[in-house]
Amino acid sequence: MREKLIELPYEYDALKPSISQQVLEWHHDTHHQGYVNGVNTAEEKLEQQREDGDFSNTGSLLNSFTHNYAGTVLHEIFWQNMSPNGGGRPGGSLMEKIEEDFGSYEAWKKEFKAAASSASGWALLVYIPRHDELHNVAVDRHDEGAVWGAHPVLALDVWEHSYYHDYGPARGEFIDGFFDVVDWSDVSERFEEVR
Ligand code: MN
């Protein structure tokens, strides 16, 4: 498997003031690209060691694959979850399911913001088919706290590279800014696809 960096579905300055052009350029072109490269490098080395029959470095290569692959997947969802025309609230069956599983949209949002405030990586809203349930997840790095069999439908990157240049330590303001650009139609499509 080889990964490629996806293009942003909008211009670099399109998410201002929630995310500045500078941060979007660094975040997409350098950080996300770095995870894509990391997956591909790990895969090449894993193939090479299978050919050579030398598995002395397997542990660190598999860890590198997992970290970079999770980073690649989550950044793709994060970019596509946002739009310059975003904001507002979810509708349709997604909103109904949020209300069913969390009590209300407000209750869900408070819990999600708490996850985003505490995580050293990502806050995710995931759908778990096994329970037919939406759940919030706080992830450290890209993969510590991953839930098997769960499908992320909303992903918020709270690594410092995601907001520090724009907001300094005021992560809560960044989280509020994110909600101003969430593209709920994309989130709903992801939910409908996996439900
Ligand atoms: Mn990131």
Short mmCIF file of C-alpha atoms and ligand atoms in Angstrom, two decimals:
data_model
loop_
_atom_site.label_atom_id
_atom_site.label_comp_id
_atom_site.label_asym_id
_atom_site.label_seq_id
_atom_site.Cartn_x
_atom_site.Cartn_y
_atom_site.Cartn_z
CA MET A 1 0.00 0.00 0.00
CA ARG A 2 1.24 3.48 -0.85
CA GLU A 3 -0.35 6.65 0.51
CA LYS A 4 -0.68 10.01 -1.25
CA LEU A 5 -1.31 13.43 0.28
CA ILE A 6 -4.88 14.50 -0.53
CA GLU A 7 -5.52 18.06 -1.66
CA LEU A 8 -7.46 20.35 0.64
CA PRO A 9 -11.07 20.73 -0.54
CA TYR A 10 -10.71 24.54 -0.21
CA GLU A 11 -8.08 27.28 -0.48
CA TYR A 12 -5.45 27.69 2.24
CA ASP A 13 -7.03 30.94 3.43
CA ALA A 14 -10.61 29.62 3.32
CA LEU A 15 -10.95 28.74 7.00
CA LYS A 16 -9.87 32.11 8.40
CA PRO A 17 -10.25 33.20 11.14
CA SER A 18 -10.75 29.73 12.65
CA ILE A 19 -7.47 28.53 11.10
CA SER A 20 -4.99 30.92 9.50
CA GLN A 21 -3.51 30.43 6.04
CA GLN A 22 -0.06 29.97 7.58
CA VAL A 23 -1.18 27.20 9.92
CA LEU A 24 -3.10 25.43 7.17
CA GLU A 25 -0.04 25.54 4.88
CA TRP A 26 2.30 24.17 7.55
CA HIS A 27 -0.20 21.65 8.83
CA HIS A 28 -1.16 20.19 5.44
CA ASP A 29 2.05 20.61 3.44
CA THR A 30 4.54 19.71 6.17
CA HIS A 31 2.88 17.77 9.00
CA HIS A 32 0.30 15.77 7.04
CA GLN A 33 2.85 15.19 4.26
CA GLY A 34 5.23 13.89 6.91
CA TYR A 35 2.76 11.21 8.00
CA VAL A 36 2.13 10.18 4.39
CA ASN A 37 5.89 9.87 3.84
CA GLY A 38 6.19 7.99 7.13
CA VAL A 39 3.67 5.35 6.05
CA ASN A 40 5.39 4.86 2.72
CA THR A 41 8.86 4.62 4.25
CA ALA A 42 7.68 2.09 6.82
CA GLU A 43 6.00 0.02 4.09
CA GLU A 44 9.12 0.04 1.89
CA LYS A 45 11.29 -1.09 4.79
CA LEU A 46 8.81 -3.79 5.82
CA GLU A 47 8.80 -5.13 2.25
CA GLN A 48 12.58 -5.04 2.15
CA GLN A 49 12.93 -7.00 5.36
CA ARG A 50 10.43 -9.62 4.14
CA GLU A 51 12.58 -10.03 1.04
CA ASP A 52 15.74 -10.22 3.11
CA GLY A 53 14.23 -12.49 5.75
CA ASP A 54 15.64 -10.12 8.37
CA PHE A 55 13.03 -9.21 10.99
CA SER A 56 15.39 -7.60 13.48
CA ASN A 57 13.72 -4.17 13.12
CA THR A 58 10.10 -5.30 12.89
CA GLY A 59 8.79 -3.78 16.12
CA SER A 60 9.82 -0.21 15.41
CA LEU A 61 8.74 -0.41 11.75
CA LEU A 62 5.27 -1.65 12.69
CA ASN A 63 4.96 1.08 15.31
CA SER A 64 6.00 3.63 12.71
CA PHE A 65 3.44 2.25 10.25
CA THR A 66 0.61 2.41 12.82
CA HIS A 67 1.45 5.94 13.98
CA ASN A 68 1.85 7.41 10.50
CA TYR A 69 -1.07 5.53 8.96
CA ALA A 70 -3.43 6.66 11.74
CA GLY A 71 -2.13 10.22 11.29
CA THR A 72 -2.76 10.08 7.55
CA VAL A 73 -6.32 8.77 7.90
CA LEU A 74 -7.30 11.21 10.67
CA HIS A 75 -5.93 14.27 8.85
CA GLU A 76 -7.96 13.36 5.74
CA ILE A 77 -11.15 13.22 7.83
CA PHE A 78 -10.23 16.45 9.66
CA TRP A 79 -9.73 18.44 6.41
CA GLN A 80 -12.91 17.08 4.84
CA ASN A 81 -14.92 17.71 8.03
CA MET A 82 -14.40 21.46 7.54
CA SER A 83 -15.71 23.99 5.04
CA PRO A 84 -15.73 27.79 4.74
CA ASN A 85 -19.53 27.39 4.61
CA GLY A 86 -19.60 25.25 7.74
CA GLY A 87 -20.93 25.88 11.20
CA GLY A 88 -24.39 25.51 12.64
CA ARG A 89 -25.67 22.18 13.85
CA PRO A 90 -26.11 18.71 12.43
CA GLY A 91 -29.47 17.71 11.04
CA GLY A 92 -31.37 14.61 9.99
CA SER A 93 -30.58 11.16 11.30
CA LEU A 94 -27.18 12.24 12.66
CA MET A 95 -28.83 14.80 14.94
CA GLU A 96 -31.43 12.24 16.01
CA LYS A 97 -28.70 9.74 16.89
CA ILE A 98 -26.69 12.34 18.82
CA GLU A 99 -29.81 13.18 20.84
CA GLU A 100 -30.56 9.50 21.41
CA ASP A 101 -27.03 8.60 22.52
CA PHE A 102 -26.00 11.74 24.43
CA GLY A 103 -29.32 13.21 25.58
CA SER A 104 -28.99 16.43 23.59
CA TYR A 105 -26.70 18.17 21.10
CA GLU A 106 -25.50 20.48 23.89
CA ALA A 107 -24.60 17.53 26.12
CA TRP A 108 -22.71 15.84 23.26
CA LYS A 109 -20.83 19.06 22.46
CA LYS A 110 -19.78 19.60 26.08
CA GLU A 111 -18.40 16.08 26.26
CA PHE A 112 -16.63 16.41 22.89
CA LYS A 113 -15.07 19.72 23.96
CA ALA A 114 -13.89 18.10 27.19
CA ALA A 115 -12.27 15.34 25.11
CA ALA A 116 -10.64 17.96 22.88
CA SER A 117 -9.38 19.88 25.91
CA SER A 118 -7.77 16.84 27.55
CA ALA A 119 -6.43 14.83 24.60
CA SER A 120 -2.80 14.95 23.48
CA GLY A 121 -3.81 14.21 19.92
CA TRP A 122 -7.38 14.09 18.74
CA ALA A 123 -11.00 14.31 19.79
CA LEU A 124 -13.18 12.02 17.70
CA LEU A 125 -16.86 11.32 17.34
CA VAL A 126 -17.03 7.69 16.24
CA TYR A 127 -19.79 5.30 15.25
CA ILE A 128 -19.58 1.81 16.76
CA PRO A 129 -21.65 -0.64 14.67
CA ARG A 130 -21.39 -3.38 17.32
CA HIS A 131 -23.53 -1.22 19.63
CA ASP A 132 -25.24 0.91 16.98
CA GLU A 133 -23.88 3.81 19.00
CA LEU A 134 -22.10 7.12 18.61
CA HIS A 135 -19.28 7.68 21.10
CA ASN A 136 -16.70 10.36 21.83
CA VAL A 137 -13.07 9.26 21.98
CA ALA A 138 -9.96 11.11 23.22
CA VAL A 139 -6.83 9.96 21.40
CA ASP A 140 -3.22 10.65 22.33
CA ARG A 141 -0.76 11.00 19.45
CA HIS A 142 -2.67 9.46 16.51
CA ASP A 143 -3.27 5.97 17.78
CA GLU A 144 -3.16 5.75 21.56
CA GLY A 145 -6.79 5.33 22.54
CA ALA A 146 -7.92 3.98 19.17
CA VAL A 147 -11.12 1.94 19.39
CA TRP A 148 -11.22 -1.14 17.15
CA GLY A 149 -14.25 -1.46 14.92
CA ALA A 150 -15.21 2.18 15.42
CA HIS A 151 -15.59 4.59 12.48
CA PRO A 152 -14.60 8.23 13.05
CA VAL A 153 -17.17 10.61 11.58
CA LEU A 154 -15.81 13.85 13.12
CA ALA A 155 -12.13 14.44 13.87
CA LEU A 156 -10.54 17.43 15.59
CA ASP A 157 -6.75 17.70 15.66
CA VAL A 158 -5.59 19.19 18.98
CA TRP A 159 -1.86 18.67 18.49
CA GLU A 160 -0.11 21.96 19.22
CA HIS A 161 0.84 22.29 15.52
CA SER A 162 -2.91 22.58 14.90
CA TYR A 163 -3.53 25.79 16.85
CA TYR A 164 -0.59 27.18 18.83
CA HIS A 165 0.55 29.65 16.17
CA ASP A 166 -2.98 31.11 15.97
CA TYR A 167 -4.22 30.84 19.54
CA GLY A 168 -1.25 30.24 21.83
CA PRO A 169 -2.29 28.19 24.84
CA ALA A 170 -6.00 29.14 24.42
CA ARG A 171 -6.99 25.74 23.05
CA GLY A 172 -10.63 26.33 24.01
CA GLU A 173 -10.85 29.24 21.56
CA PHE A 174 -9.47 27.03 18.80
CA ILE A 175 -12.10 24.38 19.61
CA ASP A 176 -14.84 27.03 19.36
CA GLY A 177 -13.31 28.21 16.07
CA PHE A 178 -13.41 24.66 14.75
CA PHE A 179 -17.16 24.45 15.41
CA ASP A 180 -17.61 27.60 13.28
CA VAL A 181 -16.30 25.69 10.23
CA VAL A 182 -17.54 22.11 10.80
CA ASP A 183 -19.18 20.84 7.62
CA TRP A 184 -22.06 18.86 9.12
CA SER A 185 -23.08 17.54 5.71
CA ASP A 186 -19.73 15.73 5.46
CA VAL A 187 -20.10 14.37 8.99
CA SER A 188 -23.63 13.15 8.17
CA GLU A 189 -22.43 11.44 4.98
CA ARG A 190 -19.76 9.57 6.91
CA PHE A 191 -22.34 8.51 9.50
CA GLU A 192 -24.82 7.33 6.85
CA GLU A 193 -22.08 5.36 5.05
CA VAL A 194 -21.08 3.32 8.08
CA ARG A 195 -24.45 2.91 9.78
MN MN B 1 -2.01 17.45 12.73
#
